[in-house]
PDB file of C-alpha atoms in Angstrom:
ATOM      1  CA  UNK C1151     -16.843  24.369   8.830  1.00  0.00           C
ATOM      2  CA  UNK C1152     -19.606  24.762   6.216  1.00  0.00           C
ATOM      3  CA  UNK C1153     -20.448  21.659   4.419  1.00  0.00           C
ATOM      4  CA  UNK C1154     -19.405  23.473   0.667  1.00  0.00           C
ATOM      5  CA  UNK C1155     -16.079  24.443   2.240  1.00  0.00           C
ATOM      6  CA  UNK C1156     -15.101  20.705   3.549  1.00  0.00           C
ATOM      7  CA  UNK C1157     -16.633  19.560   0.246  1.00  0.00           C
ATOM      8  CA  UNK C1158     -13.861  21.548  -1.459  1.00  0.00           C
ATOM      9  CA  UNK C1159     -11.631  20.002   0.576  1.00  0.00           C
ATOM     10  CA  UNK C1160     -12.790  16.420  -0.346  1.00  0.00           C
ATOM     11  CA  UNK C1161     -12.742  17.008  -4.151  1.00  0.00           C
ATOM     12  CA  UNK C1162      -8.930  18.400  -3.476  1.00  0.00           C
ATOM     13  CA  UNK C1163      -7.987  15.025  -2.092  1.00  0.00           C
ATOM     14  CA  UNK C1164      -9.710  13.229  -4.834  1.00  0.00           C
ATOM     15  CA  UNK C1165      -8.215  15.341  -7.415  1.00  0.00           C
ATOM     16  CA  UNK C1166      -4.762  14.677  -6.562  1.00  0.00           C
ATOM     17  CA  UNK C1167      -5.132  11.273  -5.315  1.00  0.00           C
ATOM     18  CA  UNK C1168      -8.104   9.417  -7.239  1.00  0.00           C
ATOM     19  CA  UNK C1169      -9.176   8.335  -3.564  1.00  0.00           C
ATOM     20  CA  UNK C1170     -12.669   9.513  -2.511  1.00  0.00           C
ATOM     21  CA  UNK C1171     -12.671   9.591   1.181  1.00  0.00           C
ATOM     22  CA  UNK C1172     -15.611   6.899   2.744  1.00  0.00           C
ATOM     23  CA  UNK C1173     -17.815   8.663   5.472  1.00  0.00           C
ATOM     24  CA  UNK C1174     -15.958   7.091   8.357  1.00  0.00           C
ATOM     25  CA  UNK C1175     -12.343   8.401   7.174  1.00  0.00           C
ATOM     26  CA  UNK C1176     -14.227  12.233   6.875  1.00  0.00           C
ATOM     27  CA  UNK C1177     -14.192  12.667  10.488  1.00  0.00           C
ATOM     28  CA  UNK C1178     -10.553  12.555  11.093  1.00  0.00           C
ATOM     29  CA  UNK C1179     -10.075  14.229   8.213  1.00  0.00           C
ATOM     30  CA  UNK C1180     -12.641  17.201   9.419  1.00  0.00           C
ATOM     31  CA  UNK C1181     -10.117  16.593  12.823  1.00  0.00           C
ATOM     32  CA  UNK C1182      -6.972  16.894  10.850  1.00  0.00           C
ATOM     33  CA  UNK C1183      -8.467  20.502   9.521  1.00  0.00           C
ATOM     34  CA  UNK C1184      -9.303  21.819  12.615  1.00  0.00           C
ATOM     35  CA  UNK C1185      -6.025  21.094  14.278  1.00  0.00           C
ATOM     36  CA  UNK C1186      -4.222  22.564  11.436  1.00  0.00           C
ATOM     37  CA  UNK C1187      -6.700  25.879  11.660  1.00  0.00           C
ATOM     38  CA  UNK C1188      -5.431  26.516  15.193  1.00  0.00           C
ATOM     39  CA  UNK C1189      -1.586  25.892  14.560  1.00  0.00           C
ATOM     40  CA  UNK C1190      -1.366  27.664  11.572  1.00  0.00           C
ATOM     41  CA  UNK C1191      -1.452  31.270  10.354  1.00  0.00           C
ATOM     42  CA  UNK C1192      -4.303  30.863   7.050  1.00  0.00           C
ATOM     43  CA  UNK C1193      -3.802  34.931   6.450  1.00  0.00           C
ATOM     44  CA  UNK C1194      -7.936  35.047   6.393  1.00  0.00           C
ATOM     45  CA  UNK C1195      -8.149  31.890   3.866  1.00  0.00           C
ATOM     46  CA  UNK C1196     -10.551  29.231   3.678  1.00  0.00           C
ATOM     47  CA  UNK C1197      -8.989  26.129   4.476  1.00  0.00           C
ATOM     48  CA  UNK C1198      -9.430  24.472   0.835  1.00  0.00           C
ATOM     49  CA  UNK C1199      -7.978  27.914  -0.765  1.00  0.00           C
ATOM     50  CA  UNK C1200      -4.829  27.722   1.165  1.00  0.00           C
ATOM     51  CA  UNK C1201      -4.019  24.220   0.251  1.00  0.00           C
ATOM     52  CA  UNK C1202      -4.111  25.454  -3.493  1.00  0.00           C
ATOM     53  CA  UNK C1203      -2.053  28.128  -3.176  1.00  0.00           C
ATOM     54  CA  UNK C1204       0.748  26.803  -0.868  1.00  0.00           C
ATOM     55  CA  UNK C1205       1.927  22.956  -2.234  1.00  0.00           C
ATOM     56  CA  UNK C1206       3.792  22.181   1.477  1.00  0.00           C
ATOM     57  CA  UNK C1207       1.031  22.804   3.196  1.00  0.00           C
ATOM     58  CA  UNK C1208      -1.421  20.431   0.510  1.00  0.00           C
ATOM     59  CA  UNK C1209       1.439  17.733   0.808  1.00  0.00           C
ATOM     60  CA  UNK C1210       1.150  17.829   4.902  1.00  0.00           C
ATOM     61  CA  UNK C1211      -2.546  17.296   4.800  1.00  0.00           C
ATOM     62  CA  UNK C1212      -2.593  14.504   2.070  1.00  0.00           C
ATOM     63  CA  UNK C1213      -0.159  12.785   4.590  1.00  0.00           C
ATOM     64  CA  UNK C1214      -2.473  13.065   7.224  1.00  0.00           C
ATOM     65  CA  UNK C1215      -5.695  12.176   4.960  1.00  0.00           C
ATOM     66  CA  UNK C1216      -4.019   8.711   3.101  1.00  0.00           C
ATOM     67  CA  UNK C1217      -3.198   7.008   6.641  1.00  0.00           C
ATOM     68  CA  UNK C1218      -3.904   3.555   6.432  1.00  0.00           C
ATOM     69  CA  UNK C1219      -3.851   1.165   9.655  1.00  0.00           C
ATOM     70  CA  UNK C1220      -1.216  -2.097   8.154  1.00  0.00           C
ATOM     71  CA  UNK C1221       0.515  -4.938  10.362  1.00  0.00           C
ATOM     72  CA  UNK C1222       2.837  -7.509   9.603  1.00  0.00           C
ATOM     73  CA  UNK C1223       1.573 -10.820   7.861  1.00  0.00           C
ATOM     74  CA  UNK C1224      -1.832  -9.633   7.163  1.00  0.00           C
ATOM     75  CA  UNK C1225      -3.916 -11.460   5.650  1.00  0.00           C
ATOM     76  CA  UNK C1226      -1.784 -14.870   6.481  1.00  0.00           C
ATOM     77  CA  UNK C1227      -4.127 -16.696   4.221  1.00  0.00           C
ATOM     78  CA  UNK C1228      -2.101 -15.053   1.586  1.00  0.00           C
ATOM     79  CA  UNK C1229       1.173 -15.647   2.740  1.00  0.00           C
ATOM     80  CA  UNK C1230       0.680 -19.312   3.305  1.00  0.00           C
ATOM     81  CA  UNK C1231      -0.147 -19.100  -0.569  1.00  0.00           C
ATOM     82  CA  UNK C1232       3.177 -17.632  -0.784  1.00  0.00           C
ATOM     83  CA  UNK C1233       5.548 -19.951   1.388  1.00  0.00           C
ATOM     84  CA  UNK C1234       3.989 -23.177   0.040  1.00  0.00           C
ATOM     85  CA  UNK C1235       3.578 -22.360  -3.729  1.00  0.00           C
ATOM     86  CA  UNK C1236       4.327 -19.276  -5.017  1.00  0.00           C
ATOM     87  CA  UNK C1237       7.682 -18.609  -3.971  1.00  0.00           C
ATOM     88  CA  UNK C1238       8.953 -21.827  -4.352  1.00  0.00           C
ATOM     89  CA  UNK C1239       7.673 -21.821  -8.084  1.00  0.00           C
ATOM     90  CA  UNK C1240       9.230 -18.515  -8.970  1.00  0.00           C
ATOM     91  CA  UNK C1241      12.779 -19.457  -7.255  1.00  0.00           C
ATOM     92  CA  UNK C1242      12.527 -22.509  -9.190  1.00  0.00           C
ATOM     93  CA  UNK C1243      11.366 -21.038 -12.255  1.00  0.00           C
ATOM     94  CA  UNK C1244      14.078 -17.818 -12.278  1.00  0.00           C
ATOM     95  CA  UNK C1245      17.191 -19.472 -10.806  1.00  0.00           C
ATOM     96  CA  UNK C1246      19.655 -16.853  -9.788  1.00  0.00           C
ATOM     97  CA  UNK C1247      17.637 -14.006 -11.072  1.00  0.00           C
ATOM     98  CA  UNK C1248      16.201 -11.863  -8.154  1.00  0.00           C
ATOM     99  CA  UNK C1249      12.095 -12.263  -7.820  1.00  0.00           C
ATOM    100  CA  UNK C1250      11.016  -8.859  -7.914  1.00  0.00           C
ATOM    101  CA  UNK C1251       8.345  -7.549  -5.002  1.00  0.00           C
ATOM    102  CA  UNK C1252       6.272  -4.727  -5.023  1.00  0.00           C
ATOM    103  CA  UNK C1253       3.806  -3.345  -1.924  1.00  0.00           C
ATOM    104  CA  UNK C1254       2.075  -1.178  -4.181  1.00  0.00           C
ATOM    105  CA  UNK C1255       0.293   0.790  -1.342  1.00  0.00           C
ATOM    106  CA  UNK C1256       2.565  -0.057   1.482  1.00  0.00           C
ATOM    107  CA  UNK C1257       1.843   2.518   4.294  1.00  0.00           C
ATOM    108  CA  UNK C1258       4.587   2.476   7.372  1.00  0.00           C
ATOM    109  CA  UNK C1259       5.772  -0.948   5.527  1.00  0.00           C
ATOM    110  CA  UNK C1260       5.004  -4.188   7.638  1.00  0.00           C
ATOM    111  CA  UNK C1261       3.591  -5.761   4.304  1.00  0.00           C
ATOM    112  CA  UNK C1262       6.695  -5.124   2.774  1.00  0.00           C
ATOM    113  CA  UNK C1263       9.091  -6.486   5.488  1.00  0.00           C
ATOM    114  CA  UNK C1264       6.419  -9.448   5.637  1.00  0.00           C
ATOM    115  CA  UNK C1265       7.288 -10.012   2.126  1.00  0.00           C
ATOM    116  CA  UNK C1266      10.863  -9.770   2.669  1.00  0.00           C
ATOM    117  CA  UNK C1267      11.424 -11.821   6.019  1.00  0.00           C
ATOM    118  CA  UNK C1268       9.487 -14.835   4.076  1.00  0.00           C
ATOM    119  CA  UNK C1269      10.689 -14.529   0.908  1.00  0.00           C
ATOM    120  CA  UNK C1270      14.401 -14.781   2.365  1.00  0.00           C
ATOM    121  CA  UNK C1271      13.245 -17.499   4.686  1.00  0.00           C
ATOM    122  CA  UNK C1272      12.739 -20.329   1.598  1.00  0.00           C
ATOM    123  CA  UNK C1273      16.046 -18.793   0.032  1.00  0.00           C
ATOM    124  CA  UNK C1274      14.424 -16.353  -2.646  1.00  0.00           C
ATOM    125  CA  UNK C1275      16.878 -13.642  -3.822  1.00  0.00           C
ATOM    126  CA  UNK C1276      14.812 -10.325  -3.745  1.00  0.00           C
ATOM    127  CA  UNK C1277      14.063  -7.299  -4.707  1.00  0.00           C
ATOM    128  CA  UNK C1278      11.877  -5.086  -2.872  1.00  0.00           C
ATOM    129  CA  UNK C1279       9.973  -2.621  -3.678  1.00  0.00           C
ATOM    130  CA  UNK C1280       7.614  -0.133  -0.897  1.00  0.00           C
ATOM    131  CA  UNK C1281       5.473   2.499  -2.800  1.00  0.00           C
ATOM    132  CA  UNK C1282       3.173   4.625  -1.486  1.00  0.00           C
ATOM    133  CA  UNK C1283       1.401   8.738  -2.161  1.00  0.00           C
ATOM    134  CA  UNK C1284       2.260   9.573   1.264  1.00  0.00           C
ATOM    135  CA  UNK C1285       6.206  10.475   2.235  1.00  0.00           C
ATOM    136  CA  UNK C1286       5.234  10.242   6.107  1.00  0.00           C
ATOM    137  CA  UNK C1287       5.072   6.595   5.910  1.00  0.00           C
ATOM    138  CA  UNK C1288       7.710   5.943   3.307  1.00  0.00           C
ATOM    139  CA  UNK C1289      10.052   7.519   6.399  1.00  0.00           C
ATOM    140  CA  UNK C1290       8.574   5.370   8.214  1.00  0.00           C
ATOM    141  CA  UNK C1291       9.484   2.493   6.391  1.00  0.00           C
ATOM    142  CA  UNK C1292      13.022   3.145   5.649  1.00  0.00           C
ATOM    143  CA  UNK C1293      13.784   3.620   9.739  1.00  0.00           C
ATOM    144  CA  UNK C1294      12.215  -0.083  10.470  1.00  0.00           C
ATOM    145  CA  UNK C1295      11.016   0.623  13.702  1.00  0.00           C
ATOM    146  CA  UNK C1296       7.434  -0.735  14.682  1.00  0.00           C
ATOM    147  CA  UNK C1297       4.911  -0.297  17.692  1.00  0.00           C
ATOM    148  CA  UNK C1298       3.653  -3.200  19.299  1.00  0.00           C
ATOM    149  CA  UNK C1299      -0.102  -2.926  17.144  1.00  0.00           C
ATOM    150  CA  UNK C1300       1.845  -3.986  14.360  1.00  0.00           C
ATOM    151  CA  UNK C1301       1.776  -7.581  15.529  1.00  0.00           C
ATOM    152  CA  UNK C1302      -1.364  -9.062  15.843  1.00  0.00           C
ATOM    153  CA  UNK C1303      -2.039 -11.770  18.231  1.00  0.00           C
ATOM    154  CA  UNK C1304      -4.197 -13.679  15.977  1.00  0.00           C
ATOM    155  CA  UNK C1305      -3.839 -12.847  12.034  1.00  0.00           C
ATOM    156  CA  UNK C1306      -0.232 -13.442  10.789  1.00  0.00           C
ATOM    157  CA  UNK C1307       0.605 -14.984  14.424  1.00  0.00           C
ATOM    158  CA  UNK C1308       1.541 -18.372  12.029  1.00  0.00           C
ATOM    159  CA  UNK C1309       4.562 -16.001  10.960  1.00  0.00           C
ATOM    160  CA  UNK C1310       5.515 -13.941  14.035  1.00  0.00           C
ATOM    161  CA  UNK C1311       8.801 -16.150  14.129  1.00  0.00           C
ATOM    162  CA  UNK C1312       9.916 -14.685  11.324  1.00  0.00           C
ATOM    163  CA  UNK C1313       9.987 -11.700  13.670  1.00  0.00           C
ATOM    164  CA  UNK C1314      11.185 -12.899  16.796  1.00  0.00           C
ATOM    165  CA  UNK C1315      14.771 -11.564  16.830  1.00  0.00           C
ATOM    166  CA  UNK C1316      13.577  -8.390  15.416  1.00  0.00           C
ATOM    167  CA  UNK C1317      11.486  -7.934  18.601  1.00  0.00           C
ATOM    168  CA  UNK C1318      12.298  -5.658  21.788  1.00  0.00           C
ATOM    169  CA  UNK C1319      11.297  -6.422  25.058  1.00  0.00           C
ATOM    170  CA  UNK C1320       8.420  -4.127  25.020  1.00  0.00           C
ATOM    171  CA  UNK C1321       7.142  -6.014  22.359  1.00  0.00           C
ATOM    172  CA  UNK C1322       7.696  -3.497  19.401  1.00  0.00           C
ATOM    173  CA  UNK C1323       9.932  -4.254  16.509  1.00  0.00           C
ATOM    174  CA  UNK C1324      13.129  -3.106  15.495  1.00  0.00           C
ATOM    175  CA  UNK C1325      15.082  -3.934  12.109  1.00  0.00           C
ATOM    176  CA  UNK C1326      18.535  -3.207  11.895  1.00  0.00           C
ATOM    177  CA  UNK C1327      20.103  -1.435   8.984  1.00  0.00           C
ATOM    178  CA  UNK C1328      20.919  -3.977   7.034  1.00  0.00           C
ATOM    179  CA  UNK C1329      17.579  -5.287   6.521  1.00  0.00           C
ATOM    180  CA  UNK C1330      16.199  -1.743   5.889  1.00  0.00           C
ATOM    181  CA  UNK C1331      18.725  -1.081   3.356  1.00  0.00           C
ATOM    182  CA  UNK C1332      16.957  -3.955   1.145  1.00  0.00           C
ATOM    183  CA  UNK C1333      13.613  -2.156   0.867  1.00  0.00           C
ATOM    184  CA  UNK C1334      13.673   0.367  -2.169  1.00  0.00           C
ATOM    185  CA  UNK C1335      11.372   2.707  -1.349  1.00  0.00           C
ATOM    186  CA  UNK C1336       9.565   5.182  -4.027  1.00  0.00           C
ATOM    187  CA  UNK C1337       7.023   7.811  -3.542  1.00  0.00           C
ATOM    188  CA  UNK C1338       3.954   6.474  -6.149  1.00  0.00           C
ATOM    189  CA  UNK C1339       0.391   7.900  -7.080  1.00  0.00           C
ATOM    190  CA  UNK C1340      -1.329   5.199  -8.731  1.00  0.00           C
ATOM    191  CA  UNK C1341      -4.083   8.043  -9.946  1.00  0.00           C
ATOM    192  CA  UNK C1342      -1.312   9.455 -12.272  1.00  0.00           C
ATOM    193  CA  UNK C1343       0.774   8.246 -15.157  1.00  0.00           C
ATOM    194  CA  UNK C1344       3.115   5.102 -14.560  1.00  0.00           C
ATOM    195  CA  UNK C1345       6.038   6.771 -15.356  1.00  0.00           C
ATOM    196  CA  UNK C1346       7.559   6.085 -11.810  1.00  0.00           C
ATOM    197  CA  UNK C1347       5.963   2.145 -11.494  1.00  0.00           C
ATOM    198  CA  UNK C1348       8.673  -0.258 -11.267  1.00  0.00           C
ATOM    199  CA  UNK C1349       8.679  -2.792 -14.288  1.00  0.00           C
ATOM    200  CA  UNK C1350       8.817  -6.554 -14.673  1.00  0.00           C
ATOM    201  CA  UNK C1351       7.659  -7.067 -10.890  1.00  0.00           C
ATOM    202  CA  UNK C1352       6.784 -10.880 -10.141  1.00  0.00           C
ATOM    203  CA  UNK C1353       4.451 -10.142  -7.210  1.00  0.00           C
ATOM    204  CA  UNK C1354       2.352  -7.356  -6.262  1.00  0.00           C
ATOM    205  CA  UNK C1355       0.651  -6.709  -3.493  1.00  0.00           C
ATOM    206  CA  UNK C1356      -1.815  -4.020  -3.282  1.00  0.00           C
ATOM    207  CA  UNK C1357      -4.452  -4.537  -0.477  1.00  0.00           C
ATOM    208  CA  UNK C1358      -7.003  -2.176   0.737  1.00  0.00           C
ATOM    209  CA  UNK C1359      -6.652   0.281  -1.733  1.00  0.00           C
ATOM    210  CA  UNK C1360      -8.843   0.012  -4.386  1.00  0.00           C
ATOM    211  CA  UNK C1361     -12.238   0.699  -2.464  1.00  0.00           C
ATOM    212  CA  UNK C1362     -11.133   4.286  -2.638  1.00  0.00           C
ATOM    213  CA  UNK C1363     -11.436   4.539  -6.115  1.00  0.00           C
ATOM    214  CA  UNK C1364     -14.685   4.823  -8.610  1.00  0.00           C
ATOM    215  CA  UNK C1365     -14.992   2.019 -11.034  1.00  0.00           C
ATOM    216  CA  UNK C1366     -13.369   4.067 -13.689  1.00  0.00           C
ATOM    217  CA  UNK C1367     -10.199   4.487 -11.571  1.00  0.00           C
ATOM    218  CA  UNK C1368      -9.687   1.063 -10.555  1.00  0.00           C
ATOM    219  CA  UNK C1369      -9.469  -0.143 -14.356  1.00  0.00           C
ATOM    220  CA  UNK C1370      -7.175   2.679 -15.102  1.00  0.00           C
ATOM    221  CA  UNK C1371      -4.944   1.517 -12.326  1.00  0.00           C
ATOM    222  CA  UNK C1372      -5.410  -2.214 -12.636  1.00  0.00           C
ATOM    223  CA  UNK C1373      -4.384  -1.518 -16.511  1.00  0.00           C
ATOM    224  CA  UNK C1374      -1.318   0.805 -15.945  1.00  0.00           C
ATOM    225  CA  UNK C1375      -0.194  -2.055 -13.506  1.00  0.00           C
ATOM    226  CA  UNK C1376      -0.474  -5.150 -15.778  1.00  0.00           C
ATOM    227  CA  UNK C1377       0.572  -3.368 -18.622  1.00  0.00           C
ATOM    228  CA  UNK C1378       3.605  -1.269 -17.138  1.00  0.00           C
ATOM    229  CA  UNK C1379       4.815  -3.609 -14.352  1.00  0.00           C
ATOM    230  CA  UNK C1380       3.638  -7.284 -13.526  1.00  0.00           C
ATOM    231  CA  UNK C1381       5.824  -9.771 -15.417  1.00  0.00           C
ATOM    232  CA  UNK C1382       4.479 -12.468 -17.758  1.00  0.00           C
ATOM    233  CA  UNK C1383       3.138 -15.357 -15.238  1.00  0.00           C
ATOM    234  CA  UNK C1384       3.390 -12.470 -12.681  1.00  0.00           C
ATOM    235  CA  UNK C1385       0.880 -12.532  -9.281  1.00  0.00           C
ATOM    236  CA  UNK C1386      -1.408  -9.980  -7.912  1.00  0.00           C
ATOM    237  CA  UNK C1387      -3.023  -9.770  -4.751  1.00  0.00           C
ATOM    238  CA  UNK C1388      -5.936  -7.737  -3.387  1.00  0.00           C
ATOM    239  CA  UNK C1389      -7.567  -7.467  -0.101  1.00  0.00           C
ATOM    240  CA  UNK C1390      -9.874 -10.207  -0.165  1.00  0.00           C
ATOM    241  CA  UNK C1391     -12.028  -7.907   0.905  1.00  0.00           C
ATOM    242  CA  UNK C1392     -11.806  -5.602  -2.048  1.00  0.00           C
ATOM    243  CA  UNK C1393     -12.570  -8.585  -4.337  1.00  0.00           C
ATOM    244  CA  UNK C1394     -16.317  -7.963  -4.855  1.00  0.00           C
ATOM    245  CA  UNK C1395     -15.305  -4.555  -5.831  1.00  0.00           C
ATOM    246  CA  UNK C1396     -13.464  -5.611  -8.717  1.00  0.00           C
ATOM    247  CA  UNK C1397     -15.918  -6.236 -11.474  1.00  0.00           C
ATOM    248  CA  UNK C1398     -15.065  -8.708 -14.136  1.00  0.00           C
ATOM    249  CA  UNK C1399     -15.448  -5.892 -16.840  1.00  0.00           C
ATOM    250  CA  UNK C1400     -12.459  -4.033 -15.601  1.00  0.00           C
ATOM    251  CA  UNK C1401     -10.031  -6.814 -14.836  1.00  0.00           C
ATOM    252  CA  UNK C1402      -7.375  -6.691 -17.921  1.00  0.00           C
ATOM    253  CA  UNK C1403      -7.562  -9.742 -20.604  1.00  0.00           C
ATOM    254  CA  UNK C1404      -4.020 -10.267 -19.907  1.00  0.00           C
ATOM    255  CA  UNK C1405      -5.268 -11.304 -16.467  1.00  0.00           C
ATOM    256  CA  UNK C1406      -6.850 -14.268 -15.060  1.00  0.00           C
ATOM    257  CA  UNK C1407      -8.401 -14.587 -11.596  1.00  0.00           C
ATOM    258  CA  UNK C1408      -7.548 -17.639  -9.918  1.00  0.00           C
ATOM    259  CA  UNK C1409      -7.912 -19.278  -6.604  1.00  0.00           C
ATOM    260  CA  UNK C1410      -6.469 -22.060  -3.931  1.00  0.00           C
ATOM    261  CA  UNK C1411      -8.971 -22.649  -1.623  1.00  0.00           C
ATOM    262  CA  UNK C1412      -9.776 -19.823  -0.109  1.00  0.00           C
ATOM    263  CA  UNK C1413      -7.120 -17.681  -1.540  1.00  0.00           C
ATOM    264  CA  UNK C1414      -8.196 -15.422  -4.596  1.00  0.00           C
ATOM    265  CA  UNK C1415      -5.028 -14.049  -6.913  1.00  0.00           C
ATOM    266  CA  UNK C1416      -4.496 -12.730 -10.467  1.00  0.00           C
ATOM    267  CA  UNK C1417      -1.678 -14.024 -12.695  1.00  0.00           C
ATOM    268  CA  UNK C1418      -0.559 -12.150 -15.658  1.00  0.00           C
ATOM    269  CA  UNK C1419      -1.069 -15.167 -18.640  1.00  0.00           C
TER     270      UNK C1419
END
């Protein structure tokens, strides 16, 4: 493929996304294409033309290109931070009203199920929500069922009780549907207008997402968010990874960063 063509290509997944793909995540993107060039009749089209002109076909590659590896209890840092103070606050703090959960860029869903299973363990009355651009994983999610690489052996092993009766002999993990049923699950691009966010959310995860975006994209988002969905006193976590990407210029006023030891958070003020 000429390097203008697959540069077409790129700028397609950026336009509809906001994501601009890093130079690791091109080549199975350039694999994806190539793949889809041999199973598929293009009627003498460049690749990039016939993802404008035929919209199933442009929503099977985005699926393929916004593929993000996830297991449960990632980051357990985080969800330490969770069990010991910030669920126990907001349960104290809202009573009987339901503390409302949002995976913002949940993938196949082990953050969200993480979220769940611990949020239910101290007693916390939920609602959950999974979001994500890609419908692939979203099916995912709603049928619960899990490959052994979605447990780590080290990070999040401090929680893997929480999944023991969920798992099968061959290690992988199955939820029944009953626990499935309590994950809401909405197809969400966060490039576009919040329309579709969910609103007065007390906790929002949404990890390894925003080093796909320029600058300019992650205020835009990081605004929409704050202003359309996280509650007053509301929490926000980020990869801590992606921290050093998020420039203090771009963070909302509303928003203070904050940290516990080595934990870094926003809450809405």
């Amino acid at each position: 493929m000429e390097d203008k063509e697959f540069s077409e290509i790129i700028s397609i997944i950026t336009k509809q996304t906001g994501i601009i793909p890093r130079e690791s995540h091109k080549v199975g993107i350039m694999n994806f294409i190539d793949k889809r060039e041999k199973e598929i009749n293009l009627n003498g089209l460049p690749y990039s033309a016939y993802l404008r002109i035929n919209k199933e076909e442009l929503n099977v590659f985005l699926n393929a290109a916004t593929v993000n590896e996830t297991y449960f209890f990632r980051e357990e840092a985080q969800f330490t931070f969770l069990k010991d103070k910030v669920l126990p606050e907001l349960r104290a703090s809202m009573g009987s009203t339901s503390i409302r959960i949002w995976s913002a860029a949940s993938s196949s869903g082990e953050e969200i199920y993480s979220l769940y299973l611990l949020a239910t363990s101290l007693g916390c009355k939920t609602e959950c929500i999974a979001s994500d651009i890609n419908t692939a994983v979203l099916d995912k999610c709603a049928k619960g069922e899990y490959t052994p690489n979605s447990v780590k052996a080290v990070d999040g092993a401090k929680f893997h009780y929480l999944l023991s009766k969920y798992i099968k002999a061959d290690k992988s993990v199955s939820f029944p549907p009953e626990i499935c049923k309590q994950i809401e699950r909405k197809q969400i691009n966060l490039s576009l207008v919040a329309e579709s966010f969910p609103r007065k959310v007390n906790v929002i995860f949404i990890r390894n997402v925003f080093i796909y975006f320029t600058m300019e994209m992650r205020k835009q988002i990081l605004e929409k968010i704050v202003k359309e969905s996280l509650a007053d006193g509301g929490y926000i976590f980020v990869s801590m990874s992606e921290l050093p990407s998020l420039e203090a210029s771009i963070i909302p006023k509303s928003l203070e960063k904050c940290s516990d030891g080595k934990v870094f958070y926003f809450k809405k003020k």
